[in-house]
CSV table of C-alpha atoms in Angstrom, one decimal:
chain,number,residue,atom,x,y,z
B,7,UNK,CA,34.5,115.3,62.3
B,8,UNK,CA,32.7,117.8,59.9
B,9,UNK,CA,34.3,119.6,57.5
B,10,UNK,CA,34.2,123.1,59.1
B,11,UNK,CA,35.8,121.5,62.6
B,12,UNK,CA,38.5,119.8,60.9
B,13,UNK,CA,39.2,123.4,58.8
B,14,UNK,CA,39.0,125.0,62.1
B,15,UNK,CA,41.4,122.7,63.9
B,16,UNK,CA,44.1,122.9,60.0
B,17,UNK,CA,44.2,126.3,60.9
B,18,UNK,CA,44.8,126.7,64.3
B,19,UNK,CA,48.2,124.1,63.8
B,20,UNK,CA,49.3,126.4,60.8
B,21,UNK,CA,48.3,129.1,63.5
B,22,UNK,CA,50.9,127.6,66.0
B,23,UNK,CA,53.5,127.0,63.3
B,24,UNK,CA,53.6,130.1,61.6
B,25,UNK,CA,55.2,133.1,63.2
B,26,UNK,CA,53.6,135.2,66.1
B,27,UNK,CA,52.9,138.0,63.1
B,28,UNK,CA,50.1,135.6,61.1
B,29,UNK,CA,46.4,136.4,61.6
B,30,UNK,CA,43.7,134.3,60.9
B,31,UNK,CA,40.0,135.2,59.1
B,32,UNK,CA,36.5,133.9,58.9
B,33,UNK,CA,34.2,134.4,57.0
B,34,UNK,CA,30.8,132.3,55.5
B,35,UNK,CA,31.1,131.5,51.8
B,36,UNK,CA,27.7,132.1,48.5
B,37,UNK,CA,26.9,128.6,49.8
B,38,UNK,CA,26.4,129.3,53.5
B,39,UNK,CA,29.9,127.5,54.8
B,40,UNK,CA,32.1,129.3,57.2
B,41,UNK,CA,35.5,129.1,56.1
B,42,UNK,CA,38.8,130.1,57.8
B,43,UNK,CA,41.9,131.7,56.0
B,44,UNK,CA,44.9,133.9,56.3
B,45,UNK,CA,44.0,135.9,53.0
B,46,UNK,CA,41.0,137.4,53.6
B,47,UNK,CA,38.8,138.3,50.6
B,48,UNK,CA,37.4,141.7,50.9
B,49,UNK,CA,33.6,141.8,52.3
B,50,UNK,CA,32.6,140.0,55.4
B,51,UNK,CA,35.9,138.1,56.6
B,52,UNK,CA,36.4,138.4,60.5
B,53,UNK,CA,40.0,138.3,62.4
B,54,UNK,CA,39.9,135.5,64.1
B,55,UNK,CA,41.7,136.2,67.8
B,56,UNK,CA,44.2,133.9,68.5
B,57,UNK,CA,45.3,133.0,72.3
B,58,UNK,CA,48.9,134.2,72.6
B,59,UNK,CA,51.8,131.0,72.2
B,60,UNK,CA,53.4,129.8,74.8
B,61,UNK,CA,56.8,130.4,75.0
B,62,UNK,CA,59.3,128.6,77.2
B,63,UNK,CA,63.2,130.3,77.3
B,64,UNK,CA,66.1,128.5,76.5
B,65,UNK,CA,67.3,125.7,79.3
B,66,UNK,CA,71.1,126.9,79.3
B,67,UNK,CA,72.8,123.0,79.5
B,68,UNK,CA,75.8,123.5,82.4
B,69,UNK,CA,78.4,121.1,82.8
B,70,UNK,CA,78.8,119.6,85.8
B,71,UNK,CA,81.3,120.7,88.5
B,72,UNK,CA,84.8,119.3,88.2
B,73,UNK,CA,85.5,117.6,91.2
B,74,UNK,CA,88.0,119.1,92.9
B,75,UNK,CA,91.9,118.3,92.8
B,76,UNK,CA,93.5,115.9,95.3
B,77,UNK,CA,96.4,117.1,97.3
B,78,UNK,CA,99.2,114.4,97.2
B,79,UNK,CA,99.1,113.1,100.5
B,80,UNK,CA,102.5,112.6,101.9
B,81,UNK,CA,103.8,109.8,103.5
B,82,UNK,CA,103.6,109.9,107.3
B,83,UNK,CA,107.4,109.2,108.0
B,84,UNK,CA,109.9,110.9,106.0
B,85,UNK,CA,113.3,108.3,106.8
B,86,UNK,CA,113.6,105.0,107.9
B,87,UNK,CA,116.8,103.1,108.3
B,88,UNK,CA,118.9,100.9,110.1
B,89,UNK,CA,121.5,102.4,112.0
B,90,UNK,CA,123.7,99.8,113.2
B,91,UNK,CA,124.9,97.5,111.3
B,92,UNK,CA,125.0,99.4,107.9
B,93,UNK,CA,124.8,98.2,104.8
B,94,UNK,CA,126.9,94.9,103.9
B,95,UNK,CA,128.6,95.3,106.9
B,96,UNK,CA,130.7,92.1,108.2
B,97,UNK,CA,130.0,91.7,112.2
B,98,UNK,CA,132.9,89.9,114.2
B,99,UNK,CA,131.2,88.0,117.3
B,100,UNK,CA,132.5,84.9,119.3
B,101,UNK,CA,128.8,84.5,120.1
B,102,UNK,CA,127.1,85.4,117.2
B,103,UNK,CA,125.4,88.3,119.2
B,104,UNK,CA,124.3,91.3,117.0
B,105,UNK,CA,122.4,94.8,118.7
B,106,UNK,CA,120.2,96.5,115.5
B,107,UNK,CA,119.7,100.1,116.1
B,108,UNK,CA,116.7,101.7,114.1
B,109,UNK,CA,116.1,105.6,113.4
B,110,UNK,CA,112.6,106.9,112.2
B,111,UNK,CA,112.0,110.9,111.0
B,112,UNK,CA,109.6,111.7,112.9
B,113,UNK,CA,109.7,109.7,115.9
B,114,UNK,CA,107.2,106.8,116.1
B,115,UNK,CA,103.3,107.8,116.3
B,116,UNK,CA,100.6,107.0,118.2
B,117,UNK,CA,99.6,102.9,118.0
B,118,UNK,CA,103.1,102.6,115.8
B,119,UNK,CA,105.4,100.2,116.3
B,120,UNK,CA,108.7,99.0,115.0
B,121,UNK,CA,109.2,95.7,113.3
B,122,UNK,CA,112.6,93.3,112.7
B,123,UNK,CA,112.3,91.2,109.7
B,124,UNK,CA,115.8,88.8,109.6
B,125,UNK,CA,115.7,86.7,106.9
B,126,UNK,CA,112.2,87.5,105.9
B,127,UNK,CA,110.9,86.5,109.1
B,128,UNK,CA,109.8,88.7,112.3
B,129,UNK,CA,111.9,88.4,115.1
B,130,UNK,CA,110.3,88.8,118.5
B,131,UNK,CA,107.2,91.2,119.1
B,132,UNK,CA,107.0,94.5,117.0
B,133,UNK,CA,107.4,97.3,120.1
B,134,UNK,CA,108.5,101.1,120.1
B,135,UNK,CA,111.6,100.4,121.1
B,136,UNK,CA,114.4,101.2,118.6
B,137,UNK,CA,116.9,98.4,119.8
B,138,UNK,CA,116.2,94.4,118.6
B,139,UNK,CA,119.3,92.6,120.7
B,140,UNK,CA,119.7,89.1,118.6
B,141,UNK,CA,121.8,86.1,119.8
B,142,UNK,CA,123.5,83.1,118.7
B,143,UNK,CA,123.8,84.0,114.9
B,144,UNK,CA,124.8,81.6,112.3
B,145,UNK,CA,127.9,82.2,110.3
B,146,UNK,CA,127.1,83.6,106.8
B,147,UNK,CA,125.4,86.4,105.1
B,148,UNK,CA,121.8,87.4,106.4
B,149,UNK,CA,119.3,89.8,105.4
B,150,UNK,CA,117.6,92.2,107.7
B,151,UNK,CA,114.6,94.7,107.4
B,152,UNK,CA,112.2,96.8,109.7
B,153,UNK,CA,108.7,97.8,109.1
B,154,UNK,CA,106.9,99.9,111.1
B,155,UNK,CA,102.9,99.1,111.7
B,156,UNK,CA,100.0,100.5,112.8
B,157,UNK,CA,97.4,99.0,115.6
B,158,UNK,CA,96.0,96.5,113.1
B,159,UNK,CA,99.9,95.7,112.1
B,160,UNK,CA,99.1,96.7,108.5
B,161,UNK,CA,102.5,98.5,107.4
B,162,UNK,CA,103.0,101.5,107.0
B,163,UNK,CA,106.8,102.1,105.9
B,164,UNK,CA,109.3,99.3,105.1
B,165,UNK,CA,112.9,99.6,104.7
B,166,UNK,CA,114.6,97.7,102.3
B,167,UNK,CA,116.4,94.5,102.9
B,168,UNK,CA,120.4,94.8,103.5
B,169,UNK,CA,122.7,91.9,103.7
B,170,UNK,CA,124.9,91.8,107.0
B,171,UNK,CA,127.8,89.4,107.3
B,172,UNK,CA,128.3,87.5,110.5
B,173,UNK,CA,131.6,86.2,111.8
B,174,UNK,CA,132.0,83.8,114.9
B,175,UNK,CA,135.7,84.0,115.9
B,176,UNK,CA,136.8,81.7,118.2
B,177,UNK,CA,138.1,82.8,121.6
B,178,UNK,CA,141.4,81.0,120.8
B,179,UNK,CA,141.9,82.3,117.8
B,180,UNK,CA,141.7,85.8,119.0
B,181,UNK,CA,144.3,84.8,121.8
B,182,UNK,CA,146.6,83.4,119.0
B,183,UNK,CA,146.2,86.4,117.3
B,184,UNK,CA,146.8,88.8,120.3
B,185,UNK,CA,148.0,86.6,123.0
B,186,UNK,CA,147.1,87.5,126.5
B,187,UNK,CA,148.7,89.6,128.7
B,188,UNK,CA,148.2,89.8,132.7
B,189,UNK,CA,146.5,92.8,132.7
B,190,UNK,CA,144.2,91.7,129.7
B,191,UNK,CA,142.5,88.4,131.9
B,192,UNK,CA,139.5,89.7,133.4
B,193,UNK,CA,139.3,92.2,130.8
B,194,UNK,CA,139.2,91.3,127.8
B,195,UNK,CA,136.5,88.3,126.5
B,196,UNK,CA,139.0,85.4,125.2
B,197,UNK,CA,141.6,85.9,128.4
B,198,UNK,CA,139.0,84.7,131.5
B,199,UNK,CA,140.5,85.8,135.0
B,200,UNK,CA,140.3,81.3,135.7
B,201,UNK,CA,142.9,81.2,132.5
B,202,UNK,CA,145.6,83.6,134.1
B,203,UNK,CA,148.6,82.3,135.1
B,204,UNK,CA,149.3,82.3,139.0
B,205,UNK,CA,152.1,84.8,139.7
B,206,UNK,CA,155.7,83.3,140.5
B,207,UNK,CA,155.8,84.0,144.4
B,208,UNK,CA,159.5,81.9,144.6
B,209,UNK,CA,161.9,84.2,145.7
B,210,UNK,CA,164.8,83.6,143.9
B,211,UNK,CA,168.1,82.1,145.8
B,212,UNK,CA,170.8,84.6,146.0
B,213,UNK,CA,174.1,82.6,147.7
B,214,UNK,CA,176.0,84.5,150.1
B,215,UNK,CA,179.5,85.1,149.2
């Protein structure tokens, strides 16, 4: 590169860094060299027109959206419980039978269905009935529960477990207790109509005086 070009090319950097408001001259030296300058010496120096810089505005940086809030989303039933028996409740049963009654606020949706844990394990097939009838219970303290579950039987609310207490009183110890009268047999479970006494038909004997 010869000396003027590279002179040429100085200036035209200084050009782009100095403020829009700096001019450039030219002008060719006692010893024939053209030289380029911003301080012009009086005589033949030339302004030097210089193309306009390019100026590109400020990019404003904007943070980006906030996505917006989720709603709480609410649970689809608002109660679940077992009705019948309540809570640590002691059932009295000759045959250990036992009827749990369920209640759900709302009433069961679409593809819902109730579930009866006893013990931790289901008992029978989930349905939308609200009754589970059970039979033949074991003495003792047992635990019940009831989810209810959706078409692919994930659950969906669960209640928690309560104990229930069940007691198998003998039919003759509920007779001991109450004995039977005739218009109990038939009636009530531990006096069977085959147990009642046969009436006395004797008529008594009444001597004629």
């Amino acid at each position: 590169m010869s000396r003027l070009a590279f002179t040429f090319a100085c200036l035209l950097l200084a050009g782009v860094c100095t403020p829009a408001l700096a001019e450039v001259f030219t002008y060719v030296d006692a010893d024939g060299n053209r030289v380029y300058t911003d301080q012009p010496k009086p005589g033949n120096a030339k302004r030097v027109e210089m193309a306009p810089l390019n100026k590109m505005p400020a990019v404003k940086r904007l943070s980006p959206p906030r996505p917006p809030a989720k709603a709480p989303v609410e649970p689809p039933y608002q109660v679940l419980r077992i009705l019948f028996p309540a809570p640590d409740s002691v059932v009295e049963d000759a045959a250990g039978n036992l009827m749990v009654t369920i209640n759900s606020e709302p009433a069961l949706l679409p593809g819902h269905s109730y579930r009866l844990l006893f013990d931790g394990t289901q008992v029978g097939q989930p349905g939308r009935s609200a009754v589970f009838p059970l039979e033949n219970l074991e003495r003792g303290t047992h635990q019940l529960a009831v989810e209810i579950i959706d078409s692919q039987g994930l659950v969906v609310e669960r209640t928690p477990s309560q104990p229930v207490h069940v007691r198998r009183v003998s039919l003759d110890s509920k007779r001991r207790a109450q004995p039977c009268k005739l218009p109990d047999y038939g009636v009530r479970p531990e006096c069977a109509l085959k147990d009642r006494p046969e009436p006395d038909n004797d008529i008594p004997f009444i001597p004629f005086i």
